[in-house]
Each structure stands twice: as C-alpha cells, then as structure tokens.
Short mmCIF file of C-alpha atoms in Angstrom, two decimals:
data_model
loop_
_atom_site.label_atom_id
_atom_site.label_comp_id
_atom_site.label_asym_id
_atom_site.label_seq_id
_atom_site.Cartn_x
_atom_site.Cartn_y
_atom_site.Cartn_z
CA MET B 1 24.06 -55.40 -3.69
CA THR B 2 26.50 -52.57 -3.16
CA ILE B 3 28.46 -50.45 -5.59
CA SER B 4 31.66 -48.42 -5.48
CA ILE B 5 31.86 -44.65 -5.17
CA ALA B 6 32.73 -44.40 -8.89
CA GLN B 7 29.65 -46.43 -9.81
CA ALA B 8 27.49 -44.41 -7.41
CA ALA B 9 28.78 -41.21 -8.98
CA GLU B 10 28.01 -42.49 -12.46
CA ARG B 11 24.52 -43.73 -11.56
CA SER B 12 23.60 -40.62 -9.57
CA GLY B 13 25.05 -38.12 -12.03
CA LEU B 14 27.04 -36.54 -9.21
CA SER B 15 30.80 -36.30 -9.02
CA ILE B 16 32.85 -38.35 -6.57
CA ASP B 17 33.80 -35.08 -4.87
CA THR B 18 30.12 -34.18 -4.46
CA LEU B 19 29.37 -37.57 -2.89
CA ARG B 20 32.20 -37.05 -0.42
CA TYR B 21 31.03 -33.49 0.26
CA TYR B 22 27.45 -34.65 0.89
CA GLU B 23 28.81 -37.21 3.34
CA ARG B 24 31.03 -34.63 5.06
CA ILE B 25 28.19 -32.13 5.61
CA GLY B 26 25.71 -34.76 6.76
CA LEU B 27 23.44 -34.99 3.72
CA LEU B 28 24.51 -38.56 3.10
CA ASP B 29 25.08 -41.09 5.86
CA PRO B 30 28.57 -42.57 5.76
CA PRO B 31 28.23 -45.64 3.54
CA ALA B 32 29.39 -49.09 4.51
CA ARG B 33 33.01 -49.88 3.74
CA ASP B 34 34.50 -52.96 2.17
CA ALA B 35 37.47 -54.87 3.59
CA GLY B 36 39.83 -52.41 1.90
CA GLY B 37 38.09 -49.40 3.44
CA ARG B 38 36.43 -48.32 0.19
CA ARG B 39 32.90 -46.94 0.28
CA ASP B 40 30.07 -49.32 -0.66
CA TYR B 41 26.81 -47.63 -1.65
CA SER B 42 23.45 -49.39 -1.41
CA GLU B 43 20.30 -49.00 -3.48
CA ASP B 44 18.85 -47.00 -0.57
CA ASP B 45 21.82 -44.64 -0.80
CA LEU B 46 21.19 -44.21 -4.53
CA SER B 47 17.49 -43.52 -3.96
CA TRP B 48 18.39 -40.90 -1.37
CA LEU B 49 20.93 -39.34 -3.76
CA ALA B 50 18.25 -39.19 -6.46
CA PHE B 51 15.98 -37.32 -4.05
CA LEU B 52 18.78 -34.91 -3.08
CA THR B 53 19.60 -34.31 -6.74
CA ARG B 54 15.99 -33.43 -7.49
CA MET B 55 15.82 -31.07 -4.54
CA ARG B 56 19.02 -29.30 -5.65
CA ALA B 57 17.70 -29.10 -9.22
CA THR B 58 14.65 -27.28 -7.89
CA GLY B 59 16.83 -24.84 -6.00
CA MET B 60 16.49 -26.17 -2.47
CA PRO B 61 19.24 -24.57 -0.39
CA ILE B 62 21.85 -26.89 1.12
CA LYS B 63 20.89 -25.60 4.59
CA MET B 64 17.30 -26.78 4.09
CA MET B 65 18.50 -30.09 2.69
CA ARG B 66 20.71 -30.60 5.74
CA GLU B 67 17.81 -29.93 8.10
CA TYR B 68 15.67 -32.39 6.15
CA ALA B 69 18.45 -35.01 6.25
CA GLN B 70 18.90 -34.59 10.00
CA LEU B 71 15.16 -34.99 10.58
CA ARG B 72 15.09 -38.03 8.29
CA HIS B 73 17.86 -39.58 10.33
CA ARG B 74 15.77 -39.17 13.51
CA GLY B 75 12.82 -41.02 11.99
CA ASP B 76 9.10 -40.51 12.56
CA PRO B 77 9.28 -37.76 15.22
CA GLY B 78 10.57 -35.43 12.51
CA ALA B 79 7.96 -36.36 9.91
CA ALA B 80 5.76 -33.29 10.46
CA ARG B 81 8.67 -30.90 10.04
CA ARG B 82 9.97 -32.81 7.01
CA ARG B 83 6.54 -32.46 5.43
CA GLN B 84 6.54 -28.74 6.26
CA ILE B 85 9.95 -28.31 4.62
CA LEU B 86 8.69 -30.00 1.46
CA VAL B 87 5.47 -27.97 1.41
CA GLU B 88 7.43 -24.72 1.79
CA HIS B 89 9.84 -25.74 -0.93
CA ARG B 90 7.00 -26.78 -3.24
CA THR B 91 5.53 -23.30 -2.82
CA ALA B 92 8.86 -21.74 -3.77
CA VAL B 93 9.18 -24.06 -6.78
CA ARG B 94 5.67 -23.19 -7.97
CA GLU B 95 6.49 -19.48 -7.68
CA ARG B 96 9.66 -20.03 -9.71
CA VAL B 97 7.72 -22.00 -12.34
CA ALA B 98 5.23 -19.12 -12.60
CA GLU B 99 8.13 -16.69 -13.09
CA LEU B 100 9.62 -18.92 -15.77
CA ASN B 101 6.25 -19.23 -17.51
CA ALA B 102 6.01 -15.43 -17.62
CA CYS B 103 9.50 -15.35 -19.15
CA LEU B 104 8.43 -17.93 -21.73
CA GLU B 105 5.47 -15.75 -22.69
CA VAL B 106 7.83 -12.85 -23.36
CA LEU B 107 10.12 -15.10 -25.39
CA ASP B 108 7.19 -16.47 -27.39
CA TYR B 109 5.99 -12.93 -28.10
CA LYS B 110 9.44 -11.80 -29.23
CA ILE B 111 9.94 -14.87 -31.41
CA GLU B 112 6.57 -14.29 -33.09
CA HIS B 113 7.35 -10.58 -33.48
CA TYR B 114 10.64 -11.28 -35.23
CA GLY B 115 8.96 -13.95 -37.36
CA SER B 116 6.44 -11.33 -38.50
CA LEU B 117 9.24 -8.89 -39.30
CA GLU B 118 11.02 -11.54 -41.36
CA ARG B 119 7.84 -12.43 -43.27
CA THR B 120 7.15 -8.75 -43.95
CA PHE B 121 10.73 -8.24 -45.16
CA VAL B 122 10.59 -11.29 -47.47
CA GLU B 123 7.20 -10.22 -48.83
CA GLY B 124 8.58 -6.73 -49.50
CA ILE B 125 11.55 -8.14 -51.38
CA THR B 126 9.33 -10.50 -53.36
CA ARG B 127 6.96 -7.68 -54.34
CA GLY B 128 9.88 -5.43 -55.26
CA ALA B 129 11.38 -8.12 -57.48
CA THR B 130 8.15 -8.62 -59.41
CA ALA B 131 7.40 -4.92 -59.87
#
C-alpha cells in the first residue's frame, strides 16, 4: 500500500515542504511515483521518517543524519559506522537529559520556595485577622 505526500505528511507529522526537503538533501530516497507523477510513499518510507523525526527531536544535526542515511543506503558495509553514529548521539542525548534534569531540580526548588513563601504569607494574614 502506498500513500500520497499529503497523507505521508499527516501521518509523519512533518510538512509537505519538509518531506520534499528531506528528499532533496538525501535523507529520504525519492519515493515511487504514480502514473500522474505524484509521489507514493510506502510503509518503509513512513518508518524511516519516524526514525528521522525522533533523531531530529533529540537534536541530531542534519549533517549527521545525512551521513547516517548515506551509510544506510549502502547497506551492511556501513553498519559499524551507523552504530557508531548512534552511540555518539546517544551519549550527547544522555548529557542533554542530565542537563535538563539539573534544570528541573532548580525549578522544583524554586517552586517549593515560592510555595513556602505563599503559605507563610497566608498564615501571617490569618494570624493577623484573628488577633
């Protein structure tokens, strides 16, 4: 089963322009075309787009994604380098997650701090009203 570019965009969460861009820069193999010359995307294309979307969401640079896509296109001889790319990117993602966790700790502290201030303020008002 194949689907149109509009359907592929909807299912992948990417815009039609992004799909065309990914094709133009070599991230996405040119899809099959129907009799009218319109792009037909396969389930394999959608799976690949899902992978690309996840890599972009984790901050993988387009340059690294292009290298990975080129190696993928070559097949097994590029498997070791593809694995290395993913391992390196995983390390970067873990570092970013650690940074974000540190930021969350600061946010949690500040939220608790302001909660304490609010409770103290309300208690002060309540005591003042009953005095």
